[in-house]
């Protein structure tokens, strides 16, 4: 929750400063592009450095877990710590490149400046909070919140008070209750109808 609030503060704070300082002006575009390019190259370089560290350590400790990815069928995964971390690095690199493509398209196609500025700041914050960086760069133990496997965070779960299986179960229970209500009403109506018929027979 704290990390998510920090991101929101960075996003809205940056947007406010951009408008206040007039950074959306075309004259600032070359400087902002340069800052974004430097940030992107630095992040990709760090991911390759992390990859090299993981390969050198080659931690073959067995790792067995149920796939925590939302929407997955909870398949049992058997791997090693090194293979798991390398897989997470690959995901991080793909995500970074995909973001670069989206931001570049928005900037050069529509002339948006704000995505360049935001993506010069947020990826650095996200990389610092990433378990891979915390473990392999800062030397923190893989315990508590850094214990593998790492569950992908839902940025809206903490704000909406839901998320994951609990929200799904709650939704399913609500739907079941809603579906049961008409059936209950129908059964009650049917009982009253039978009572009326019985009374009519007695009168006759």
mmCIF file of C-alpha atoms in Angstrom:
data_model
loop_
_atom_site.group_PDB
_atom_site.id
_atom_site.type_symbol
_atom_site.label_atom_id
_atom_site.label_comp_id
_atom_site.label_asym_id
_atom_site.label_seq_id
_atom_site.Cartn_x
_atom_site.Cartn_y
_atom_site.Cartn_z
ATOM 1 C CA UNK A 1 0.000 0.000 0.000
ATOM 2 C CA UNK A 2 2.849 2.357 0.892
ATOM 3 C CA UNK A 3 4.611 1.751 -2.426
ATOM 4 C CA UNK A 4 1.394 2.291 -4.363
ATOM 5 C CA UNK A 5 0.721 5.569 -2.570
ATOM 6 C CA UNK A 6 4.298 6.653 -3.308
ATOM 7 C CA UNK A 7 3.737 5.999 -7.006
ATOM 8 C CA UNK A 8 0.521 8.006 -6.975
ATOM 9 C CA UNK A 9 2.314 10.905 -5.275
ATOM 10 C CA UNK A 10 5.076 10.793 -7.903
ATOM 11 C CA UNK A 11 2.582 10.658 -10.775
ATOM 12 C CA UNK A 12 0.305 13.485 -9.651
ATOM 13 C CA UNK A 13 3.204 15.552 -8.299
ATOM 14 C CA UNK A 14 5.044 15.259 -11.607
ATOM 15 C CA UNK A 15 1.960 16.154 -13.640
ATOM 16 C CA UNK A 16 1.421 19.220 -11.461
ATOM 17 C CA UNK A 17 5.030 20.374 -11.876
ATOM 18 C CA UNK A 18 4.936 19.787 -15.631
ATOM 19 C CA UNK A 19 1.960 22.110 -15.986
ATOM 20 C CA UNK A 20 3.256 24.650 -13.487
ATOM 21 C CA UNK A 21 6.703 24.912 -15.101
ATOM 22 C CA UNK A 22 5.402 24.708 -18.651
ATOM 23 C CA UNK A 23 7.549 21.697 -19.507
ATOM 24 C CA UNK A 24 5.124 20.630 -22.231
ATOM 25 C CA UNK A 25 6.517 23.406 -24.400
ATOM 26 C CA UNK A 26 8.277 22.059 -27.554
ATOM 27 C CA UNK A 27 11.499 23.871 -26.599
ATOM 28 C CA UNK A 28 12.000 21.440 -23.681
ATOM 29 C CA UNK A 29 11.324 18.318 -25.748
ATOM 30 C CA UNK A 30 14.967 17.569 -26.712
ATOM 31 C CA UNK A 31 16.109 17.727 -23.064
ATOM 32 C CA UNK A 32 13.242 15.541 -21.877
ATOM 33 C CA UNK A 33 13.908 12.994 -24.631
ATOM 34 C CA UNK A 34 17.561 12.875 -23.599
ATOM 35 C CA UNK A 35 16.647 12.342 -19.939
ATOM 36 C CA UNK A 36 14.248 9.554 -20.887
ATOM 37 C CA UNK A 37 16.833 7.884 -23.121
ATOM 38 C CA UNK A 38 19.483 8.007 -20.373
ATOM 39 C CA UNK A 39 17.056 6.547 -17.819
ATOM 40 C CA UNK A 40 15.985 3.751 -20.166
ATOM 41 C CA UNK A 41 19.564 2.793 -21.055
ATOM 42 C CA UNK A 42 20.558 2.869 -17.366
ATOM 43 C CA UNK A 43 17.656 0.582 -16.389
ATOM 44 C CA UNK A 44 18.370 -1.917 -19.167
ATOM 45 C CA UNK A 45 22.072 -1.892 -18.239
ATOM 46 C CA UNK A 46 21.167 -2.626 -14.622
ATOM 47 C CA UNK A 47 18.936 -5.539 -15.656
ATOM 48 C CA UNK A 48 21.805 -7.058 -17.657
ATOM 49 C CA UNK A 49 24.120 -6.533 -14.693
ATOM 50 C CA UNK A 50 21.603 -8.328 -12.461
ATOM 51 C CA UNK A 51 21.358 -11.125 -15.008
ATOM 52 C CA UNK A 52 25.136 -11.539 -14.946
ATOM 53 C CA UNK A 53 25.170 -11.688 -11.148
ATOM 54 C CA UNK A 54 22.458 -14.359 -11.111
ATOM 55 C CA UNK A 55 24.321 -16.445 -13.695
ATOM 56 C CA UNK A 56 27.603 -16.176 -11.768
ATOM 57 C CA UNK A 57 26.021 -17.220 -8.482
ATOM 58 C CA UNK A 58 24.012 -19.971 -10.163
ATOM 59 C CA UNK A 59 21.993 -20.767 -7.058
ATOM 60 C CA UNK A 60 20.730 -24.307 -7.674
ATOM 61 C CA UNK A 61 18.574 -24.398 -4.542
ATOM 62 C CA UNK A 62 15.334 -26.192 -5.393
ATOM 63 C CA UNK A 63 12.248 -24.011 -5.575
ATOM 64 C CA UNK A 64 8.754 -25.502 -5.685
ATOM 65 C CA UNK A 65 5.568 -23.454 -5.614
ATOM 66 C CA UNK A 66 2.064 -22.973 -7.013
ATOM 67 C CA UNK A 67 2.034 -20.446 -9.827
ATOM 68 C CA UNK A 68 0.876 -17.177 -8.157
ATOM 69 C CA UNK A 69 0.101 -15.388 -11.421
ATOM 70 C CA UNK A 70 -3.489 -13.996 -11.341
ATOM 71 C CA UNK A 71 -5.758 -15.994 -13.633
ATOM 72 C CA UNK A 72 -3.438 -19.013 -13.745
ATOM 73 C CA UNK A 73 -4.664 -22.551 -12.982
ATOM 74 C CA UNK A 74 -2.379 -22.800 -9.921
ATOM 75 C CA UNK A 75 -0.023 -25.253 -11.623
ATOM 76 C CA UNK A 76 2.794 -26.705 -9.533
ATOM 77 C CA UNK A 77 6.160 -25.279 -10.629
ATOM 78 C CA UNK A 78 9.458 -27.024 -9.874
ATOM 79 C CA UNK A 79 12.635 -25.076 -10.677
ATOM 80 C CA UNK A 80 15.758 -23.596 -9.084
ATOM 81 C CA UNK A 81 16.368 -20.154 -7.575
ATOM 82 C CA UNK A 82 18.692 -19.194 -10.451
ATOM 83 C CA UNK A 83 16.218 -20.216 -13.150
ATOM 84 C CA UNK A 84 13.395 -18.430 -11.362
ATOM 85 C CA UNK A 85 15.370 -15.194 -11.041
ATOM 86 C CA UNK A 86 16.489 -15.341 -14.666
ATOM 87 C CA UNK A 87 12.859 -15.764 -15.702
ATOM 88 C CA UNK A 88 11.898 -12.706 -13.649
ATOM 89 C CA UNK A 89 14.730 -10.694 -15.217
ATOM 90 C CA UNK A 90 13.493 -11.659 -18.687
ATOM 91 C CA UNK A 91 9.978 -10.479 -17.771
ATOM 92 C CA UNK A 92 11.388 -7.186 -16.469
ATOM 93 C CA UNK A 93 13.369 -6.581 -19.663
ATOM 94 C CA UNK A 94 10.406 -7.380 -21.911
ATOM 95 C CA UNK A 95 8.183 -5.088 -19.869
ATOM 96 C CA UNK A 96 10.742 -2.269 -20.118
ATOM 97 C CA UNK A 97 11.040 -2.621 -23.906
ATOM 98 C CA UNK A 98 7.260 -2.764 -24.313
ATOM 99 C CA UNK A 99 6.928 0.427 -22.263
ATOM 100 C CA UNK A 100 9.571 2.134 -24.401
ATOM 101 C CA UNK A 101 7.621 1.250 -27.550
ATOM 102 C CA UNK A 102 4.339 2.598 -26.123
ATOM 103 C CA UNK A 103 5.889 5.826 -24.794
ATOM 104 C CA UNK A 104 7.777 6.448 -28.041
ATOM 105 C CA UNK A 105 4.589 5.946 -30.060
ATOM 106 C CA UNK A 106 2.602 8.342 -27.848
ATOM 107 C CA UNK A 107 5.347 10.968 -28.022
ATOM 108 C CA UNK A 108 6.192 10.925 -31.718
ATOM 109 C CA UNK A 109 2.643 10.237 -32.937
ATOM 110 C CA UNK A 110 0.703 12.605 -30.661
ATOM 111 C CA UNK A 111 3.437 14.825 -29.235
ATOM 112 C CA UNK A 112 2.807 13.896 -25.584
ATOM 113 C CA UNK A 113 5.555 15.012 -23.208
ATOM 114 C CA UNK A 114 4.198 13.841 -19.852
ATOM 115 C CA UNK A 115 4.750 10.092 -20.516
ATOM 116 C CA UNK A 116 8.420 10.802 -21.216
ATOM 117 C CA UNK A 117 8.793 12.634 -17.920
ATOM 118 C CA UNK A 118 6.890 10.060 -15.884
ATOM 119 C CA UNK A 119 8.800 7.179 -17.435
ATOM 120 C CA UNK A 120 12.056 8.916 -16.600
ATOM 121 C CA UNK A 121 11.145 8.657 -12.906
ATOM 122 C CA UNK A 122 8.790 5.743 -12.234
ATOM 123 C CA UNK A 123 10.958 2.923 -13.667
ATOM 124 C CA UNK A 124 13.825 3.957 -11.384
ATOM 125 C CA UNK A 125 11.521 3.818 -8.366
ATOM 126 C CA UNK A 126 10.060 0.481 -9.485
ATOM 127 C CA UNK A 127 13.476 -1.036 -10.114
ATOM 128 C CA UNK A 128 14.665 0.002 -6.669
ATOM 129 C CA UNK A 129 11.634 -1.701 -5.092
ATOM 130 C CA UNK A 130 11.996 -4.802 -7.272
ATOM 131 C CA UNK A 131 12.922 -7.942 -5.267
ATOM 132 C CA UNK A 132 15.683 -8.763 -7.758
ATOM 133 C CA UNK A 133 17.368 -5.419 -7.092
ATOM 134 C CA UNK A 134 16.797 -5.693 -3.350
ATOM 135 C CA UNK A 135 18.361 -9.162 -3.171
ATOM 136 C CA UNK A 136 21.157 -9.084 -5.756
ATOM 137 C CA UNK A 137 22.193 -5.421 -5.573
ATOM 138 C CA UNK A 138 21.427 -4.456 -1.976
ATOM 139 C CA UNK A 139 22.202 -7.871 -0.503
ATOM 140 C CA UNK A 140 18.939 -8.264 1.403
ATOM 141 C CA UNK A 141 17.867 -11.796 2.443
ATOM 142 C CA UNK A 142 15.082 -13.445 0.453
ATOM 143 C CA UNK A 143 12.668 -13.538 3.393
ATOM 144 C CA UNK A 144 9.282 -12.014 4.260
ATOM 145 C CA UNK A 145 8.121 -9.845 1.329
ATOM 146 C CA UNK A 146 11.237 -10.837 -0.666
ATOM 147 C CA UNK A 147 10.587 -14.554 -0.334
ATOM 148 C CA UNK A 148 10.139 -16.339 -3.652
ATOM 149 C CA UNK A 149 7.813 -16.645 -5.500
ATOM 150 C CA UNK A 150 6.915 -13.002 -5.836
ATOM 151 C CA UNK A 151 3.217 -12.384 -6.352
ATOM 152 C CA UNK A 152 2.523 -9.731 -9.015
ATOM 153 C CA UNK A 153 0.945 -6.732 -7.288
ATOM 154 C CA UNK A 154 -2.431 -5.395 -8.291
ATOM 155 C CA UNK A 155 -1.995 -1.590 -8.111
ATOM 156 C CA UNK A 156 -5.715 -1.096 -7.470
ATOM 157 C CA UNK A 157 -6.262 -3.910 -4.956
ATOM 158 C CA UNK A 158 -5.233 -1.887 -1.918
ATOM 159 C CA UNK A 159 -7.294 1.100 -3.026
ATOM 160 C CA UNK A 160 -10.439 -0.893 -3.716
ATOM 161 C CA UNK A 161 -10.067 -3.170 -0.706
ATOM 162 C CA UNK A 162 -10.244 -6.271 -2.891
ATOM 163 C CA UNK A 163 -8.076 -8.390 -5.071
ATOM 164 C CA UNK A 164 -7.180 -11.960 -5.758
ATOM 165 C CA UNK A 165 -9.166 -14.965 -4.680
ATOM 166 C CA UNK A 166 -10.921 -13.126 -1.866
ATOM 167 C CA UNK A 167 -12.536 -10.682 -4.260
ATOM 168 C CA UNK A 168 -13.435 -13.506 -6.630
ATOM 169 C CA UNK A 169 -14.998 -15.511 -3.821
ATOM 170 C CA UNK A 170 -16.900 -12.457 -2.615
ATOM 171 C CA UNK A 171 -18.166 -11.783 -6.118
ATOM 172 C CA UNK A 172 -19.154 -15.423 -6.569
ATOM 173 C CA UNK A 173 -21.031 -15.401 -3.268
ATOM 174 C CA UNK A 174 -22.896 -12.228 -4.239
ATOM 175 C CA UNK A 175 -23.827 -13.686 -7.601
ATOM 176 C CA UNK A 176 -24.980 -16.891 -5.954
ATOM 177 C CA UNK A 177 -27.115 -14.934 -3.490
ATOM 178 C CA UNK A 178 -28.596 -12.851 -6.282
ATOM 179 C CA UNK A 179 -29.347 -15.967 -8.294
ATOM 180 C CA UNK A 180 -30.900 -17.680 -5.293
ATOM 181 C CA UNK A 181 -33.197 -14.762 -4.446
ATOM 182 C CA UNK A 182 -35.579 -15.198 -7.416
ATOM 183 C CA UNK A 183 -35.666 -18.939 -6.784
ATOM 184 C CA UNK A 184 -36.597 -18.335 -3.151
ATOM 185 C CA UNK A 185 -39.261 -15.843 -4.194
ATOM 186 C CA UNK A 186 -40.626 -18.261 -6.747
ATOM 187 C CA UNK A 187 -40.834 -21.057 -4.187
ATOM 188 C CA UNK A 188 -42.669 -18.794 -1.748
ATOM 189 C CA UNK A 189 -45.142 -17.739 -4.419
ATOM 190 C CA UNK A 190 -45.723 -21.364 -5.354
ATOM 191 C CA UNK A 191 -46.481 -22.237 -1.707
ATOM 192 C CA UNK A 192 -49.068 -19.479 -1.450
ATOM 193 C CA UNK A 193 -50.720 -20.661 -4.664
ATOM 194 C CA UNK A 194 -51.036 -24.212 -3.285
ATOM 195 C CA UNK A 195 -52.609 -22.832 -0.066
ATOM 196 C CA UNK A 196 -55.243 -20.909 -2.071
ATOM 197 C CA UNK A 197 -56.119 -24.024 -4.092
ATOM 198 C CA UNK A 198 -56.525 -26.064 -0.888
ATOM 199 C CA UNK A 199 -58.810 -23.457 0.643
ATOM 200 C CA UNK A 200 -60.955 -23.369 -2.537
ATOM 201 C CA UNK A 201 -61.398 -27.165 -2.412
ATOM 202 C CA UNK A 202 -62.567 -26.961 1.256
ATOM 203 C CA UNK A 203 -65.142 -24.231 0.435
ATOM 204 C CA UNK A 204 -66.571 -26.406 -2.303
#
